[in-house]
Coordinates of C-alpha atoms in Angstrom, one line a residue:
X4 CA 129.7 63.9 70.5
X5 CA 133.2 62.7 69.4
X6 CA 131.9 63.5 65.8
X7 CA 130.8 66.7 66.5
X8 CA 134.7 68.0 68.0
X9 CA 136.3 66.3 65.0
X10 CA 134.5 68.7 62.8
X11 CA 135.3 71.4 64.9
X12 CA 138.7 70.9 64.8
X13 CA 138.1 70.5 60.8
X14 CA 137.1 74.0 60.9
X15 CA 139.0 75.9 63.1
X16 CA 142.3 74.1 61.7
X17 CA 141.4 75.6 58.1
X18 CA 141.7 79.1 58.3
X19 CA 145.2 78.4 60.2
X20 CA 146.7 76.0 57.6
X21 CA 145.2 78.0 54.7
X22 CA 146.6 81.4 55.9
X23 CA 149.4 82.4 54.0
X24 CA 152.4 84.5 55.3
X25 CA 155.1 86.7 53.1
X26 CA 157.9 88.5 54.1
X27 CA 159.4 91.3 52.0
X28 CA 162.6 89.0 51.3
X29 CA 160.2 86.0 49.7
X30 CA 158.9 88.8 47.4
X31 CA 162.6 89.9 46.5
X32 CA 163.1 86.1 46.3
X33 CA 160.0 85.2 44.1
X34 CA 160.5 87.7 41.8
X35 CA 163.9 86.7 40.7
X36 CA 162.5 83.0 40.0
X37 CA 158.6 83.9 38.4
X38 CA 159.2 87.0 36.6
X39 CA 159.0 86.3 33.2
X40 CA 162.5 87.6 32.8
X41 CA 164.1 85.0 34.6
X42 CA 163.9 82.6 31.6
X43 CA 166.3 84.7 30.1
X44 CA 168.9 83.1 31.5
X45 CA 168.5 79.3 30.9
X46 CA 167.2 80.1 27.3
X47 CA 170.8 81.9 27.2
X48 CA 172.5 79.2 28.5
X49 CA 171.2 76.8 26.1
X50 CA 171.6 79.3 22.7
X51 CA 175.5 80.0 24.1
X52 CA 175.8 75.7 24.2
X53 CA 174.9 75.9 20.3
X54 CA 177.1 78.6 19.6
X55 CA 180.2 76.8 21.6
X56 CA 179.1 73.5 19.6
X57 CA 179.1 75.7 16.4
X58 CA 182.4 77.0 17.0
X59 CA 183.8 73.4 17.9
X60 CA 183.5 71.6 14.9
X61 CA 186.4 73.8 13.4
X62 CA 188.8 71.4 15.0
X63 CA 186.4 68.7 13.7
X64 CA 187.3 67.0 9.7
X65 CA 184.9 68.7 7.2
X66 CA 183.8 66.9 4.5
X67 CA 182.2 68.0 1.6
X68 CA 180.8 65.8 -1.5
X69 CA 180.6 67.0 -5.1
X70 CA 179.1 65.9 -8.8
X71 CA 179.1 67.8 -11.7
X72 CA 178.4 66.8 -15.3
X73 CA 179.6 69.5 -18.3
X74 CA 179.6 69.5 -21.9
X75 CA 182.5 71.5 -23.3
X76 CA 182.8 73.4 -26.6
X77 CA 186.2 71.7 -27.1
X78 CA 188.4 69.6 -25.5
X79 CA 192.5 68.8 -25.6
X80 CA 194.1 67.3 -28.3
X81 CA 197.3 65.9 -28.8
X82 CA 198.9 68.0 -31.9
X83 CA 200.6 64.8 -33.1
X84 CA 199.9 63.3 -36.9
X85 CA 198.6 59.7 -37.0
X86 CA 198.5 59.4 -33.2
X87 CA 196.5 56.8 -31.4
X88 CA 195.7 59.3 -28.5
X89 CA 192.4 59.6 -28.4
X90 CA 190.7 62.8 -27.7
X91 CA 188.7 63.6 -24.6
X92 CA 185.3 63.5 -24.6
X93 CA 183.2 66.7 -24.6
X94 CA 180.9 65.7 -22.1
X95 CA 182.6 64.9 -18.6
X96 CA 181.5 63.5 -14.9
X97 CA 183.1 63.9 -12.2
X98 CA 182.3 62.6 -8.6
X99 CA 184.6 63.9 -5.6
X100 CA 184.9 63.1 -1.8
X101 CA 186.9 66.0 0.1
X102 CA 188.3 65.9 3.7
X103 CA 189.7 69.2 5.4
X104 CA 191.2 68.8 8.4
X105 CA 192.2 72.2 10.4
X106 CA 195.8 71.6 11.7
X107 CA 196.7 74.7 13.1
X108 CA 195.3 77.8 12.8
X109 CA 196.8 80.4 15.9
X110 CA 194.5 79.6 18.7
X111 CA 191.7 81.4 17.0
X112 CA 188.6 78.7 17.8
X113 CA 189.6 78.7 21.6
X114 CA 190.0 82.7 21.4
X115 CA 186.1 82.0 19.8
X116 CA 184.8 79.5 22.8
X117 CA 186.8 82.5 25.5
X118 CA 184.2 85.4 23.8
X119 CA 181.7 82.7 23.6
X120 CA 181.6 81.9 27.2
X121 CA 182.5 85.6 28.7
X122 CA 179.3 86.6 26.1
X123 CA 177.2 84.4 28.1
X124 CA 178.4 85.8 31.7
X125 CA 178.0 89.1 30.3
X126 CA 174.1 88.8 28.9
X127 CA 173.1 86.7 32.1
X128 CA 174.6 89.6 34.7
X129 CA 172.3 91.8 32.5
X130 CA 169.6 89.4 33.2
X131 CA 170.1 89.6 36.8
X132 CA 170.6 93.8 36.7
X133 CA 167.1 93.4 35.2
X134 CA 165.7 91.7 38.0
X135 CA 167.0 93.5 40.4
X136 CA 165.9 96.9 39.2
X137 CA 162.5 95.6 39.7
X138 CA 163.2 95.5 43.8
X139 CA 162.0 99.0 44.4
X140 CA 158.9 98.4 42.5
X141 CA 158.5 95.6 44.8
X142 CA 159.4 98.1 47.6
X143 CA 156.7 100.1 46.6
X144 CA 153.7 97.7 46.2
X145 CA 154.5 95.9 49.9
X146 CA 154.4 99.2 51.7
X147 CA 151.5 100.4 50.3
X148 CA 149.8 97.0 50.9
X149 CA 151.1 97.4 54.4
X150 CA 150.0 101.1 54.7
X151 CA 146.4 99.9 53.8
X152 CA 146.5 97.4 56.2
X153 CA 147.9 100.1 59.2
X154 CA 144.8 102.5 57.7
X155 CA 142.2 99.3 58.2
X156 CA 143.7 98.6 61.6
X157 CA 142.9 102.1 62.6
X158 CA 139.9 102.2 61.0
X159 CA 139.0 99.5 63.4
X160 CA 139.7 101.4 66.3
X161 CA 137.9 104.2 65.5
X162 CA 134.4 102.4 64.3
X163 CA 134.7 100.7 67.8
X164 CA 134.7 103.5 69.9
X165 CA 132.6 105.3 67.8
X166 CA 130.3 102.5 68.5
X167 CA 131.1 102.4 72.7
X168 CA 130.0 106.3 72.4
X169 CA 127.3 106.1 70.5
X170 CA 125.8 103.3 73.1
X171 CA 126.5 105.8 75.7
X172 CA 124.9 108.8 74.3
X173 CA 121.9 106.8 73.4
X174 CA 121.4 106.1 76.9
X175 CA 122.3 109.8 77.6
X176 CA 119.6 110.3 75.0
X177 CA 116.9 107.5 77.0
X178 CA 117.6 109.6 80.7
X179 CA 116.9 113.1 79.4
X180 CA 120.6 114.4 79.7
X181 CA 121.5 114.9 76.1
X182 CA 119.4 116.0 73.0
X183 CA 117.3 113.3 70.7
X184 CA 119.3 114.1 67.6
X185 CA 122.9 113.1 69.2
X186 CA 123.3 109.7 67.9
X187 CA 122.1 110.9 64.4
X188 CA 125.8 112.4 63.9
X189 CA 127.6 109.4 65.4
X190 CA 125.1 107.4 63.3
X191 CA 126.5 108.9 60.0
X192 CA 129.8 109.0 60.8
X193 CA 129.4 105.1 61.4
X194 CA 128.3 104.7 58.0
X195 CA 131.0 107.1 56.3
X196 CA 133.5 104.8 58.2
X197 CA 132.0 101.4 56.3
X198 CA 132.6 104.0 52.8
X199 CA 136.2 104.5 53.9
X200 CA 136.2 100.4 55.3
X201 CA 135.2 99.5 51.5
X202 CA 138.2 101.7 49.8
X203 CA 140.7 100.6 51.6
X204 CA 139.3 97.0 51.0
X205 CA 139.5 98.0 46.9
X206 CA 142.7 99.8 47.2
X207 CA 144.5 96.4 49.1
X208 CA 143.3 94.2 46.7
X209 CA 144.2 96.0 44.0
X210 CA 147.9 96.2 45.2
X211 CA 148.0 92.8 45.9
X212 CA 147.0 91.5 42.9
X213 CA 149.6 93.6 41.3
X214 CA 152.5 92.3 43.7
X215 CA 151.0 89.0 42.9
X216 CA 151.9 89.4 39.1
X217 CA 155.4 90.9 40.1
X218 CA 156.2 87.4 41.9
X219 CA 154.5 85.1 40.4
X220 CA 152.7 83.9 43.7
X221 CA 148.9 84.0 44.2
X222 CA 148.5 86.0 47.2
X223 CA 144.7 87.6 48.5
X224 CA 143.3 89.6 51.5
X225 CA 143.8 87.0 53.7
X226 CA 147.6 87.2 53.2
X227 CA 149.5 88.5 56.4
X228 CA 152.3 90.7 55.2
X229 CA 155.2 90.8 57.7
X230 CA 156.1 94.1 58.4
X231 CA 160.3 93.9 58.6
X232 CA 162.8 95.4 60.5
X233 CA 165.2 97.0 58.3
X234 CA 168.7 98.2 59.8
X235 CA 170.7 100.7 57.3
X236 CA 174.2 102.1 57.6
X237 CA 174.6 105.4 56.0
X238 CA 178.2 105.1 54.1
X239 CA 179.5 105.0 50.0
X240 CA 180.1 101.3 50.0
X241 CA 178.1 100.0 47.0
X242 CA 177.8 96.3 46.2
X243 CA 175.2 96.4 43.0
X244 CA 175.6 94.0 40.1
X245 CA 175.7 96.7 37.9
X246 CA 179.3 97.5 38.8
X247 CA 179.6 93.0 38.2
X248 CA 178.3 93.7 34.8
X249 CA 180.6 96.8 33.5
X250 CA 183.7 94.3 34.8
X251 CA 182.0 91.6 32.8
X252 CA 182.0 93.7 29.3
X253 CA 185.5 94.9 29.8
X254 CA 186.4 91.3 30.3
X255 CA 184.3 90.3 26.9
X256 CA 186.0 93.2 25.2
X257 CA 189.1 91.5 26.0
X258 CA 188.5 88.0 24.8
X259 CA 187.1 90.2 21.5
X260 CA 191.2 92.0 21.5
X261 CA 192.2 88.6 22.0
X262 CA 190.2 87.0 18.6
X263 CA 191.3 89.8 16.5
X264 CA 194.8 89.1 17.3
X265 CA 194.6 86.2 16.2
X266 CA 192.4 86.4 12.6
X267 CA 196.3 87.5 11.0
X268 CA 198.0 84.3 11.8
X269 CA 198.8 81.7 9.5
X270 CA 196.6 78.7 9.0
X271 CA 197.7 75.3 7.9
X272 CA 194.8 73.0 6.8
X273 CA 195.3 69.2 6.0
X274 CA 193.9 67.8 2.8
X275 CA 192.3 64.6 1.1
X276 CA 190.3 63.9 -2.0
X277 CA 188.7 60.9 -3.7
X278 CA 186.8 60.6 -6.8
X279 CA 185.7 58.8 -9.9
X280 CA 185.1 60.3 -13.0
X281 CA 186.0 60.8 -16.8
X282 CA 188.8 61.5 -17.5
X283 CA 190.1 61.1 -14.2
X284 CA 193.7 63.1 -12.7
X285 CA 195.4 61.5 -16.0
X286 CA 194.0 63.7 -18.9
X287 CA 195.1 61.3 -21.7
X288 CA 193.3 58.5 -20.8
X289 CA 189.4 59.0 -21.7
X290 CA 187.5 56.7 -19.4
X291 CA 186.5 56.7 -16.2
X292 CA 188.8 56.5 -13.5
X293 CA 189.0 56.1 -9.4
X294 CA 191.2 58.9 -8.4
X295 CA 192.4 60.4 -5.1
X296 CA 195.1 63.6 -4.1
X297 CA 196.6 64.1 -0.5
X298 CA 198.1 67.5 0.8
X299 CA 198.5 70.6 3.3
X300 CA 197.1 73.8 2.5
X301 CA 198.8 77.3 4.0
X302 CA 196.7 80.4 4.3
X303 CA 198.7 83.6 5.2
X304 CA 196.5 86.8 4.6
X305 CA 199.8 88.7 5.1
X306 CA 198.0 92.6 4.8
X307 CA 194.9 93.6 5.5
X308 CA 195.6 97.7 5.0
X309 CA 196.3 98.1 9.0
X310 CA 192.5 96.7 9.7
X311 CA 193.4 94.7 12.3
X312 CA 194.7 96.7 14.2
X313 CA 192.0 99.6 13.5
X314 CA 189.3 96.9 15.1
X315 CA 191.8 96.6 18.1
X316 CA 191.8 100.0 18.6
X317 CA 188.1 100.3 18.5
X318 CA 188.0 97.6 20.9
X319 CA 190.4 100.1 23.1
X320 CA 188.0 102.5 22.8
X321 CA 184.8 101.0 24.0
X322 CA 187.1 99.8 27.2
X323 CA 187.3 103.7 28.1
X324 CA 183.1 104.2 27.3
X325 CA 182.5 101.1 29.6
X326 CA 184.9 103.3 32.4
X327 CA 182.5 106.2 31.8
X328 CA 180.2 104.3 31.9
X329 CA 180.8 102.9 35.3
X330 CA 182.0 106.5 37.1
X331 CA 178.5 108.0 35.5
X332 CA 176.3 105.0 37.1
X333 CA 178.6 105.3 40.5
X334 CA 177.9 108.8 40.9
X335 CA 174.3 109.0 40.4
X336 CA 174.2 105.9 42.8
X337 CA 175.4 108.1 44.7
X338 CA 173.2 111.2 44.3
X339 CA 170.2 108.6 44.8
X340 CA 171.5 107.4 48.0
X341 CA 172.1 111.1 49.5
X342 CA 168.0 111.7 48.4
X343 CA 167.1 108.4 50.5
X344 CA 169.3 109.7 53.3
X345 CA 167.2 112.9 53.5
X346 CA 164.0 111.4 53.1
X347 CA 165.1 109.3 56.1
X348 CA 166.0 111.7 58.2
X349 CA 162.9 113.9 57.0
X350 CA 160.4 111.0 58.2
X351 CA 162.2 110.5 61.0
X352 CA 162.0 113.9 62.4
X353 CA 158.1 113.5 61.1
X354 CA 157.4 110.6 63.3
X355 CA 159.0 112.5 66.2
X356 CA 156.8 115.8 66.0
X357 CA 153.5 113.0 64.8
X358 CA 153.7 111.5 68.2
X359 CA 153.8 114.9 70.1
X360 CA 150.6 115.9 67.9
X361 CA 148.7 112.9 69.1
X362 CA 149.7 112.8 72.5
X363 CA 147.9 116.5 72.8
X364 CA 145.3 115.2 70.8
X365 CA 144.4 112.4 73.2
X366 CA 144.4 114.9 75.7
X367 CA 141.7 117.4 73.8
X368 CA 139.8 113.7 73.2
X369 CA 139.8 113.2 76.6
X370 CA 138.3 116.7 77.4
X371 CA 135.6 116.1 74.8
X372 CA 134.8 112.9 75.8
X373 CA 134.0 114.0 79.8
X374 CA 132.1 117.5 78.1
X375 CA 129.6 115.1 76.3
X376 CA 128.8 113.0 78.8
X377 CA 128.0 116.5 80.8
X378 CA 125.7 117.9 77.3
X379 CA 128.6 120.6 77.7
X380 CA 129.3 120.2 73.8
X381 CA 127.6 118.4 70.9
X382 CA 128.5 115.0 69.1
X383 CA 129.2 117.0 66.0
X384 CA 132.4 118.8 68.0
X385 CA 133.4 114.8 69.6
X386 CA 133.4 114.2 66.4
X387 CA 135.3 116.8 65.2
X388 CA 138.3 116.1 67.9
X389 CA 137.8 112.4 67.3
X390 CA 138.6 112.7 63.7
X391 CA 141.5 115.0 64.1
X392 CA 143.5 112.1 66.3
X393 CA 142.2 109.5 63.6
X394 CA 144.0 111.5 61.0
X395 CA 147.1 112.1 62.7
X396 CA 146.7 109.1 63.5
X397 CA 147.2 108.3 60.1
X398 CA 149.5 110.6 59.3
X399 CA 151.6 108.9 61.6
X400 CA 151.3 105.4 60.2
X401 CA 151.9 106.7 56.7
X402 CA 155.3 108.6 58.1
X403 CA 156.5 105.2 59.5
X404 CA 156.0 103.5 56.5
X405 CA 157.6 106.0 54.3
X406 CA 161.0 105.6 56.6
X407 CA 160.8 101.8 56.1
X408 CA 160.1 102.2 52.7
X409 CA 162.9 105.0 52.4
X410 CA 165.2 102.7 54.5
X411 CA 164.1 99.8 52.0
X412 CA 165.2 101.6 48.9
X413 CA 168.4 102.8 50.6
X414 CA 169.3 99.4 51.1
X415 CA 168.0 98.6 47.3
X416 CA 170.3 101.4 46.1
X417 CA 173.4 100.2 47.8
X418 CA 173.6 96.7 47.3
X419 CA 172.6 94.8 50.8

């Protein structure tokens, strides 16, 4: 006995634990996290840690190594009768060992690791604008799931009392007060309802499987989508990343004013060299030699025909796009917003006139109901009445999901 209520706890405590629940937040969430766009940003991360290496090892020494071997036509001689100078040899080696050390050179590799890092802020904020483009695509796929669910729900309903009916007109049928061939139309419609059971069932899962891609989260039928409560205040006040992102370029084309300021200044560069070869630094003496120089080097371009300050000017320039930039997204932000408002308000007035509609369909139900239990009218014409408060029914249901979804995307739009 004991045995036997274990394993029916076993099997009742399945379907709970298994049951999954989502919210419309988890899918905004989730999709910022799975989509395969998200990997953007730590693969950016990673490239812009190269680049600031790259950029580093300007302040590091650079060393370079050289050999060379050359046969020369003709070599120097001393013009000198009887000397004991010998000549040089016309086939010299040389093997050198450099060291440049950057001393100073304007602030030009900070200016470089500045863009570098105000780069990265810039392509990641694009990363995220991505993402969050993708929330009214979301918005779209959970309503829909959670219109087919509203649809199944009254679906249910209505297969249920078509089933109460038809029991009573069968045993209107069984005590003479009603024609044989009653059921027969309750019968079909029964079986019409399974049809419209088994679309909506393909239509769900279809949409689900889709948002399920979106998000990167398995989800099926037996998922229970929340449906949320969604507060909107109708104002101007945006808060999208996109207005982050234009603040971010004009920031990036300011660390690129900042480099290009600095390309004219003078750079002073330490220097050391060691090397054997013959002859060595001392050109009279032909054999091989250990040999070394020491210095500072000064590089000065002094006139670049005014192209410095052309690129700055440039840079000016796409300061002033990135401003029309930003007033052209604003305003049709703004245009979008004013459309959600009126469908809003549209559905809203919608649901208002829906629910007068049924309530006076109810009532014509009810009169059809008490007529053919009398044989005063056929099942055909209960049928007829029945289906006309199924689909406003409906109609209802798909006008309260189109104001959350409207309400949805107005949030979307702004910001919150």
């Amino acid at each position: 006995m004991k045995l036997f209520l274990i394993i029916l706890i076993v099997l009742f405590t399945i379907p709970i634990f298994g049951q999954q629940n989502i919210t419309l937040q988890e899918c905004y969430e989730l999709v910022t996290i799975n989509y395969p766009l998200a990997r953007q940003s730590q693969l950016l991360e990673s490239q812009s840690q190269l680049n600031t290496d790259i950029i580093s090892n300007a302040k590091l020494p650079q060393l370079s190594f050289d050999v060379q071997a050359t046969y020369q036509s003709d070599v120097i001689e001393v013009p000198i009768p009887n000397s004991t100078i010998e000549p040089l040899n016309k086939d010299q080696y040389r093997a050198t060992l450099s060291v440049n050390q950057l001393i100073y050179n304007g602030g030009i590799t900070d200016a470089a690791l500045n863009l570098e890092t105000t780069q990265l802020k810039t392509k990641q904020k694009q990363v995220e604008v991505n993402l969050y483009q993708l929330k009214q695509k979301i918005n779209q796929l959970y309503y829909s799931i959670l219109l087919t669910q509203e649809k199944d729900a009254l679906l249910n309903a209505k297969q249920k009392q078509l089933e109460a009916k038809l029991d009573e007109v069968k045993a209107g049928i069984r005590y003479g007060m009603l024609l044989p061939t009653s059921n027969k139309v309750l019968e079909a419609e029964l079986l019409r309802i399974n049809q419209q059971f088994i679309e909506i069932e393909s239509n769900k899962t279809l949409l689900i499987q889709s948002l399920s891609i979106f998000i990167g989260q398995s989800l099926d039928a037996s998922t229970t989508f929340q449906n949320p409560s969604i507060e909107i205040v109708f104002n101007t006040d945006l808060n999208r990343p996109e207005f982050e992102l234009f603040q971010l370029k004009k920031e990036e084309i300011s660390s690129s004013e900042a480099l290009v300021a600095k390309n004219n200044t003078p750079k002073l560069f330490g220097f050391a060299t060691g090397g054997y070869g013959n002859p060595g630094l001392n050109m009279l003496d032909n054999s091989f030699q250990a040999f070394y120089t020491l210095g500072v080097k000064l590089n000065w371009n002094v006139f670049d025909w005014n192209s410095n300050k052309k690129q700055r000017e440039s840079l000016l320039m796409n300061k002033e796009l990135v401003d029309i930039e930003t007033e052209t997204f604003k305003l049709n932000t703004n245009i979008e917003l004013n459309q959600q408002q009126k469908e809003i308000e549209k559905n809203e007035a919608f649901v208002t006139s829906d629910l007068e509609i049924i309530n006076l369909r109810k009532d014509v139900l009810k009169s059809a109901d008490s007529q053919l239990k009398n044989g005063v009218i056929t099942s055909s014409a209960y049928i007829t009445e029945l289906t006309n408060l199924f689909e406003d029914e409906n109609t209802l249901v798909k006008h309260k999901i189109q104001l959350q979804l409207a309400k949805a995307n107005y949030n979307v739009i702004k910001g919150q």
